[in-house]
Amino acid sequence: MSANDPASILVFATSDKGGTGRSVTSCNIAYRLWLRGLDVAYVDFDFGSPTAGALFEIGGVERGVTEGHGLHSYLLGQTREPTRINVGRDTDRPQLRRNPPRAGSLTLLPGDIGGGEFGCNDASVRLGALLLANLLNEFAVVIVDLSAGRSVALEIALRATASTVLRNHTHRWLVFHRWTRQHVLAAGGLVHGAHGLLETATAWGHAKADLLASMRCVRTAVAESDSTRVADPAQATWLKEQANSLRELATANGIGAAMMLGQTPIEPMLQWREQLILDADVGARLANPATVAAYTNLARRLTDSTTWDTGR
Ligand SMILES: Nc1ncnc2c1ncn2[C@@H]1O[C@H](COP(=O)(O)OP(=O)(O)OP(=O)(O)O)[C@@H](O)[C@H]1O
Ligand SMILES: [Mg+2]
């Protein structure tokens, strides 16, 4: 990070719908930050379906940890020290273990297998805030994958960041959505709608304008709309019209270009298998270079303070 950037940043990955690409994209962003030499913590607050262990390919932790030291147990006050996994050491992917010399560290804090959702109360908010504050002292970037929708995880995150423990830390919110009508409407609703991020945050003491300034959208698995690549002129015209009307819909729903952190293209590898896209995958011509470029760009924009300048 540059001299003007904050010492450490807390990033929340949210989405209205499930299956948006929130976890896969967030893990790939974490990996790109790690390659850049940053110390990164990846915190799996998707209590309904913790998947980060599978994405980082940690054997036995694909659906979370079993021994009662995952994040559910921690937030319920059942363990004081949630499990930490050193991804570069414990992954089953050999190419991931051969991380380059200037790589930082990548630490996964997994959920518990079968932990499920649970209620949010003052104690879980306090424990959540304490955990995140401690991680911010240790790591340059802390990425928290939250369950989809208006979940308990989201409420804990909003209340924890409004608390005195975290109030002065830099926190950023990413809203992941696919690039279709329904996803645009859903993501706009999550940000601006009833019981959405801004409304709930304000109720817990956040300043609405500050929270909005700390929020960006990520459009995932965006289909090619370049009409020059489509053989049929009727189809090319239709695609161009849809691309324009989607852009207008996003703007009308308050998640237009100005709110965008970036987008990812459709990656065939990810249509078949949820995983990190390594440079080795591109080198072996299994994955597209444009996908790595998209993740690298998202990682760069996330930590670049000019992305978040509001001019206010
Ligand atoms: N750029 C992409 N191209 C193609 N497929 C993608 C892309 N990004 C993600 N996917 C695929 O989309 C599916 C959903 O992704 P992911 O599990 O990350 O979503 P999620 O929002 O975290 O879902 P959940 O709400 O279930 O946690 C996965 O099969 C993933 O591999
Ligand atoms: Mg997920």
Short mmCIF file of C-alpha atoms and ligand atoms in Angstrom, two decimals:
data_model
loop_
_atom_site.label_atom_id
_atom_site.label_comp_id
_atom_site.label_asym_id
_atom_site.label_seq_id
_atom_site.Cartn_x
_atom_site.Cartn_y
_atom_site.Cartn_z
CA MET A 1 0.00 0.00 0.00
CA SER A 2 1.19 3.56 -0.52
CA ALA A 3 2.14 6.07 2.16
CA ASN A 4 -1.33 7.69 2.07
CA ASP A 5 -3.18 4.47 2.61
CA PRO A 6 -4.53 3.43 6.02
CA ALA A 7 -2.38 1.11 8.14
CA SER A 8 -4.93 -1.68 7.90
CA ILE A 9 -8.32 -2.08 6.33
CA LEU A 10 -11.34 -4.12 7.17
CA VAL A 11 -13.34 -5.32 4.17
CA PHE A 12 -16.82 -6.84 4.35
CA ALA A 13 -17.99 -8.96 1.43
CA THR A 14 -21.78 -8.89 1.11
CA SER A 15 -24.45 -9.78 -1.42
CA ASP A 16 -28.21 -9.85 -1.46
CA LYS A 17 -28.56 -13.13 -3.29
CA GLY A 18 -26.62 -16.35 -2.75
CA GLY A 19 -24.36 -17.74 -5.44
CA THR A 20 -23.20 -14.32 -6.66
CA GLY A 21 -19.49 -15.18 -6.66
CA ARG A 22 -18.92 -13.36 -3.36
CA SER A 23 -16.68 -16.03 -1.79
CA VAL A 24 -14.77 -17.05 -4.92
CA THR A 25 -14.05 -13.44 -5.83
CA SER A 26 -13.13 -12.45 -2.26
CA CYS A 27 -10.73 -15.40 -1.91
CA ASN A 28 -9.10 -14.49 -5.21
CA ILE A 29 -8.75 -10.87 -4.13
CA ALA A 30 -7.17 -12.08 -0.84
CA TYR A 31 -4.75 -14.22 -2.83
CA ARG A 32 -3.75 -11.31 -5.10
CA LEU A 33 -3.12 -9.09 -2.04
CA TRP A 34 -1.00 -11.84 -0.51
CA LEU A 35 1.07 -12.14 -3.71
CA ARG A 36 1.66 -8.39 -3.48
CA GLY A 37 3.35 -8.91 -0.12
CA LEU A 38 0.51 -8.01 2.24
CA ASP A 39 -0.47 -9.90 5.38
CA VAL A 40 -4.08 -10.89 4.82
CA ALA A 41 -6.67 -12.50 7.10
CA TYR A 42 -9.73 -14.14 5.56
CA VAL A 43 -12.56 -14.44 8.05
CA ASP A 44 -15.43 -16.79 7.15
CA PHE A 45 -18.56 -15.23 8.62
CA ASP A 46 -20.81 -17.08 6.18
CA PHE A 47 -22.37 -19.04 9.00
CA GLY A 48 -24.88 -20.86 6.81
CA SER A 49 -22.27 -22.29 4.41
CA PRO A 50 -18.62 -21.69 5.25
CA THR A 51 -16.74 -22.47 2.01
CA ALA A 52 -13.38 -20.71 2.31
CA GLY A 53 -11.59 -23.93 3.37
CA ALA A 54 -12.63 -25.53 0.08
CA LEU A 55 -11.58 -22.50 -1.98
CA PHE A 56 -8.13 -22.42 -0.40
CA GLU A 57 -8.09 -26.26 -0.65
CA ILE A 58 -7.38 -27.00 2.99
CA GLY A 59 -7.90 -30.77 3.43
CA GLY A 60 -10.53 -31.59 6.07
CA VAL A 61 -11.67 -27.95 6.37
CA GLU A 62 -13.74 -27.79 3.17
CA ARG A 63 -16.94 -27.05 5.11
CA GLY A 64 -15.34 -25.56 8.22
CA VAL A 65 -13.61 -27.02 11.27
CA THR A 66 -14.99 -29.77 13.51
CA GLU A 67 -13.33 -29.40 16.87
CA GLY A 68 -15.45 -26.51 18.14
CA HIS A 69 -12.92 -23.71 17.64
CA GLY A 70 -14.41 -22.18 14.52
CA LEU A 71 -15.93 -18.72 14.31
CA HIS A 72 -19.43 -19.83 15.35
CA SER A 73 -18.04 -21.25 18.57
CA TYR A 74 -16.01 -18.09 19.14
CA LEU A 75 -18.99 -15.75 18.66
CA LEU A 76 -21.09 -17.94 20.96
CA GLY A 77 -18.42 -17.53 23.64
CA GLN A 78 -17.50 -21.24 23.55
CA THR A 79 -13.84 -20.72 22.64
CA ARG A 80 -11.53 -17.76 23.19
CA GLU A 81 -9.12 -18.57 20.37
CA PRO A 82 -10.72 -19.31 17.00
CA THR A 83 -8.74 -21.64 14.73
CA ARG A 84 -6.26 -20.00 12.37
CA ILE A 85 -4.95 -21.75 9.28
CA ASN A 86 -1.82 -20.71 7.45
CA VAL A 87 -3.00 -21.16 3.85
CA GLY A 88 0.46 -21.16 2.24
CA ARG A 89 1.56 -23.99 4.55
CA ASP A 90 -1.61 -26.07 4.86
CA THR A 91 -3.15 -25.95 1.39
CA ASP A 92 -3.31 -29.14 -0.68
CA ARG A 93 -2.49 -27.19 -3.84
CA PRO A 94 1.26 -27.58 -4.42
CA GLN A 95 1.52 -24.45 -6.63
CA LEU A 96 -0.06 -22.41 -3.85
CA ARG A 97 2.53 -23.65 -1.36
CA ARG A 98 5.33 -22.42 -3.65
CA ASN A 99 4.49 -18.79 -2.99
CA PRO A 100 6.95 -16.23 -4.35
CA PRO A 101 9.57 -14.73 -2.00
CA ARG A 102 7.87 -11.37 -1.67
CA ALA A 103 4.47 -12.84 -0.80
CA GLY A 104 3.01 -11.83 2.56
CA SER A 105 0.96 -14.18 4.70
CA LEU A 106 -2.56 -15.50 4.19
CA THR A 107 -4.45 -16.71 7.24
CA LEU A 108 -7.89 -18.30 7.18
CA LEU A 109 -10.24 -18.15 10.15
CA PRO A 110 -12.83 -20.82 9.30
CA GLY A 111 -16.36 -21.37 10.60
CA ASP A 112 -17.55 -24.56 12.31
CA ILE A 113 -18.97 -27.44 10.27
CA GLY A 114 -22.76 -27.40 10.56
CA GLY A 115 -22.63 -24.29 12.69
CA GLY A 116 -25.67 -22.71 11.03
CA GLU A 117 -27.07 -19.25 11.63
CA PHE A 118 -27.64 -18.02 15.17
CA GLY A 119 -29.04 -14.94 16.87
CA CYS A 120 -27.17 -11.65 17.13
CA ASN A 121 -26.86 -10.25 20.64
CA ASP A 122 -24.69 -7.76 22.51
CA ALA A 123 -22.20 -10.49 23.46
CA SER A 124 -21.66 -11.73 19.89
CA VAL A 125 -21.25 -8.15 18.65
CA ARG A 126 -18.67 -7.44 21.38
CA LEU A 127 -16.75 -10.63 20.60
CA GLY A 128 -16.91 -9.93 16.86
CA ALA A 129 -15.60 -6.39 17.31
CA LEU A 130 -12.79 -7.60 19.58
CA LEU A 131 -11.72 -10.29 17.11
CA LEU A 132 -11.68 -7.90 14.16
CA ALA A 133 -9.83 -5.20 16.11
CA ASN A 134 -7.16 -7.73 17.12
CA LEU A 135 -6.80 -8.95 13.54
CA LEU A 136 -6.42 -5.35 12.32
CA ASN A 137 -3.42 -4.98 14.63
CA GLU A 138 -1.79 -7.98 12.98
CA PHE A 139 -2.88 -7.90 9.35
CA ALA A 140 -2.83 -5.23 6.63
CA VAL A 141 -6.13 -6.40 5.17
CA VAL A 142 -8.90 -8.31 6.94
CA ILE A 143 -11.56 -9.66 4.58
CA VAL A 144 -14.81 -10.86 6.12
CA ASP A 145 -17.12 -13.00 3.97
CA LEU A 146 -20.66 -12.39 5.26
CA SER A 147 -23.69 -14.64 4.70
CA ALA A 148 -25.93 -13.51 1.83
CA GLY A 149 -28.86 -11.18 2.46
CA ARG A 150 -29.91 -9.36 5.59
CA SER A 151 -28.22 -11.92 7.80
CA VAL A 152 -27.06 -12.16 11.39
CA ALA A 153 -23.49 -11.90 10.10
CA LEU A 154 -24.36 -8.59 8.45
CA GLU A 155 -25.96 -7.28 11.64
CA ILE A 156 -22.91 -8.28 13.69
CA ALA A 157 -20.65 -6.50 11.16
CA LEU A 158 -22.72 -3.30 11.14
CA ARG A 159 -23.04 -3.18 14.91
CA ALA A 160 -19.37 -4.07 15.51
CA THR A 161 -18.12 -1.34 13.15
CA ALA A 162 -20.37 1.21 14.88
CA SER A 163 -18.98 0.23 18.31
CA THR A 164 -16.23 2.16 20.06
CA VAL A 165 -13.79 -0.72 19.47
CA LEU A 166 -13.88 -0.39 15.68
CA ARG A 167 -15.36 3.04 15.02
CA ASN A 168 -12.03 4.61 14.10
CA HIS A 169 -10.81 1.79 11.86
CA THR A 170 -11.13 2.01 8.09
CA HIS A 171 -13.88 -0.32 6.91
CA ARG A 172 -15.04 -0.94 3.39
CA TRP A 173 -18.09 -2.74 2.06
CA LEU A 174 -18.24 -4.70 -1.16
CA VAL A 175 -21.60 -5.68 -2.61
CA PHE A 176 -21.28 -8.57 -5.06
CA HIS A 177 -23.85 -9.17 -7.75
CA ARG A 178 -24.23 -10.80 -11.12
CA TRP A 179 -24.83 -8.57 -14.09
CA THR A 180 -28.50 -9.35 -14.75
CA ARG A 181 -31.77 -7.47 -14.13
CA GLN A 182 -32.74 -9.42 -11.03
CA HIS A 183 -29.29 -9.20 -9.48
CA VAL A 184 -29.03 -5.46 -10.12
CA LEU A 185 -32.43 -4.88 -8.49
CA ALA A 186 -31.50 -7.12 -5.55
CA ALA A 187 -28.11 -5.48 -4.99
CA GLY A 188 -29.62 -1.97 -5.24
CA GLY A 189 -32.20 -3.05 -2.66
CA LEU A 190 -29.52 -4.39 -0.32
CA VAL A 191 -27.72 -1.04 -0.38
CA HIS A 192 -30.59 1.46 -0.52
CA GLY A 193 -33.80 -0.47 0.24
CA ALA A 194 -35.90 -1.18 3.30
CA HIS A 195 -33.89 -2.97 6.01
CA GLY A 196 -30.89 -2.66 3.68
CA LEU A 197 -27.31 -1.76 4.51
CA LEU A 198 -27.76 2.00 4.79
CA GLU A 199 -31.01 1.84 6.76
CA THR A 200 -29.74 -0.78 9.20
CA ALA A 201 -26.37 0.93 9.58
CA THR A 202 -28.00 4.26 10.39
CA ALA A 203 -30.16 2.58 13.01
CA TRP A 204 -26.99 1.26 14.69
CA GLY A 205 -25.30 4.68 14.72
CA HIS A 206 -23.37 4.89 11.44
CA ALA A 207 -23.37 8.14 9.47
CA LYS A 208 -25.21 7.32 6.24
CA ALA A 209 -22.99 9.39 3.94
CA ASP A 210 -19.81 7.88 5.39
CA LEU A 211 -21.08 4.36 4.99
CA LEU A 212 -22.17 5.00 1.40
CA ALA A 213 -18.72 6.43 0.65
CA SER A 214 -17.17 3.22 1.99
CA MET A 215 -19.28 0.98 -0.28
CA ARG A 216 -18.58 -0.33 -3.77
CA CYS A 217 -20.12 -2.97 -5.99
CA VAL A 218 -18.42 -5.85 -7.78
CA ARG A 219 -20.11 -7.23 -10.88
CA THR A 220 -19.23 -10.90 -11.24
CA ALA A 221 -19.12 -13.30 -14.19
CA VAL A 222 -20.13 -10.57 -16.62
CA ALA A 223 -21.05 -11.94 -20.04
CA GLU A 224 -19.35 -10.64 -23.15
CA SER A 225 -21.50 -7.98 -24.80
CA ASP A 226 -19.00 -6.93 -27.45
CA SER A 227 -21.25 -7.01 -30.53
CA THR A 228 -18.29 -7.34 -32.90
CA ARG A 229 -17.69 -10.85 -31.55
CA VAL A 230 -21.22 -12.05 -32.27
CA ALA A 231 -21.90 -13.46 -35.73
CA ASP A 232 -25.62 -12.70 -35.95
CA PRO A 233 -26.42 -8.96 -36.36
CA ALA A 234 -29.85 -9.30 -34.69
CA GLN A 235 -28.21 -10.89 -31.66
CA ALA A 236 -25.48 -8.26 -31.63
CA THR A 237 -28.07 -5.46 -31.58
CA TRP A 238 -30.06 -7.16 -28.82
CA LEU A 239 -26.94 -7.66 -26.67
CA LYS A 240 -25.96 -4.03 -27.07
CA GLU A 241 -29.44 -2.88 -26.04
CA GLN A 242 -29.40 -5.16 -22.98
CA ALA A 243 -25.97 -3.92 -21.93
CA ASN A 244 -27.21 -0.31 -22.15
CA SER A 245 -30.45 -0.98 -20.31
CA LEU A 246 -28.58 -2.82 -17.53
CA ARG A 247 -26.25 0.13 -17.10
CA GLU A 248 -29.28 2.46 -16.88
CA LEU A 249 -31.00 0.12 -14.39
CA ALA A 250 -27.88 0.04 -12.20
CA THR A 251 -27.66 3.84 -12.18
CA ALA A 252 -31.39 4.19 -11.43
CA ASN A 253 -30.94 1.81 -8.50
CA GLY A 254 -28.00 3.70 -7.05
CA ILE A 255 -25.31 1.17 -8.02
CA GLY A 256 -24.08 2.69 -11.27
CA ALA A 257 -20.55 3.17 -12.57
CA ALA A 258 -19.56 5.58 -9.78
CA MET A 259 -20.28 2.86 -7.19
CA MET A 260 -18.34 0.17 -9.00
CA LEU A 261 -15.06 -1.30 -7.77
CA GLY A 262 -14.74 -3.47 -10.86
CA GLN A 263 -16.03 -6.57 -12.56
CA THR A 264 -14.93 -10.10 -13.41
CA PRO A 265 -15.46 -11.84 -16.74
CA ILE A 266 -17.03 -15.28 -17.06
CA GLU A 267 -14.22 -17.72 -16.30
CA PRO A 268 -14.82 -21.27 -17.62
CA MET A 269 -12.62 -22.76 -14.87
CA LEU A 270 -14.92 -21.24 -12.22
CA GLN A 271 -18.03 -22.46 -13.97
CA TRP A 272 -16.74 -25.97 -13.33
CA ARG A 273 -14.88 -25.64 -10.05
CA GLU A 274 -14.75 -23.07 -7.23
CA GLN A 275 -11.08 -22.25 -6.66
CA LEU A 276 -8.25 -19.74 -6.69
CA ILE A 277 -7.04 -18.83 -10.16
CA LEU A 278 -3.26 -19.00 -9.98
CA ASP A 279 -0.82 -17.54 -12.48
CA ALA A 280 0.15 -21.20 -13.05
CA ASP A 281 -3.40 -21.87 -14.29
CA VAL A 282 -3.03 -19.09 -16.84
CA GLY A 283 0.48 -20.31 -17.70
CA ALA A 284 -0.93 -23.78 -18.38
CA ARG A 285 -3.64 -22.09 -20.52
CA LEU A 286 -6.38 -23.51 -18.29
CA ALA A 287 -7.65 -20.11 -17.14
CA ASN A 288 -8.02 -16.82 -18.98
CA PRO A 289 -5.50 -14.01 -18.37
CA ALA A 290 -8.44 -11.56 -18.26
CA THR A 291 -9.69 -13.26 -15.08
CA VAL A 292 -6.37 -12.78 -13.28
CA ALA A 293 -6.24 -9.20 -14.58
CA ALA A 294 -9.72 -8.60 -13.12
CA TYR A 295 -8.76 -9.96 -9.67
CA THR A 296 -5.49 -8.01 -9.68
CA ASN A 297 -7.39 -4.85 -10.57
CA LEU A 298 -9.98 -5.42 -7.82
CA ALA A 299 -7.19 -5.99 -5.26
CA ARG A 300 -5.40 -2.82 -6.39
CA ARG A 301 -8.53 -0.64 -6.36
CA LEU A 302 -9.54 -2.01 -2.97
CA THR A 303 -6.36 -0.83 -1.27
CA ASP A 304 -5.84 2.35 -3.32
CA SER A 305 -7.09 5.31 -1.30
CA THR A 306 -7.96 7.29 -4.45
CA THR A 307 -10.73 4.73 -5.11
CA TRP A 308 -12.40 5.85 -1.92
CA ASP A 309 -11.87 9.61 -2.25
CA THR A 310 -15.24 11.27 -2.16
CA GLY A 311 -13.93 14.81 -2.54
CA ARG A 312 -15.94 15.75 0.52
N1 LIG B 1 -16.01 -15.05 -12.89
C1 LIG B 1 -16.72 -16.18 -12.80
N2 LIG B 1 -17.03 -16.90 -13.91
C2 LIG B 1 -17.75 -18.03 -13.84
N3 LIG B 1 -18.22 -18.55 -12.70
C3 LIG B 1 -17.95 -17.89 -11.55
C4 LIG B 1 -17.19 -16.68 -11.55
N4 LIG B 1 -17.07 -16.26 -10.26
C5 LIG B 1 -17.72 -17.18 -9.50
N5 LIG B 1 -18.23 -18.16 -10.27
C6 LIG B 1 -18.98 -19.35 -9.82
O1 LIG B 1 -20.23 -18.95 -9.30
C7 LIG B 1 -20.65 -19.85 -8.28
C8 LIG B 1 -21.02 -19.08 -7.02
O2 LIG B 1 -19.83 -18.49 -6.49
P1 LIG B 1 -19.61 -18.34 -4.91
O3 LIG B 1 -19.76 -19.64 -4.22
O4 LIG B 1 -18.35 -17.57 -4.73
O5 LIG B 1 -20.86 -17.42 -4.59
P2 LIG B 1 -21.35 -16.88 -3.16
O6 LIG B 1 -22.02 -15.57 -3.46
O7 LIG B 1 -20.26 -16.88 -2.18
O8 LIG B 1 -22.45 -17.99 -2.81
P3 LIG B 1 -23.09 -18.36 -1.35
O9 LIG B 1 -24.15 -17.34 -1.11
O10 LIG B 1 -23.65 -19.74 -1.58
O11 LIG B 1 -21.99 -18.30 -0.35
C9 LIG B 1 -19.49 -20.81 -8.07
O12 LIG B 1 -19.75 -22.00 -8.74
C10 LIG B 1 -18.30 -20.07 -8.68
O13 LIG B 1 -17.27 -20.94 -9.12
MG MG B 2 -20.06 -18.01 -0.43
#
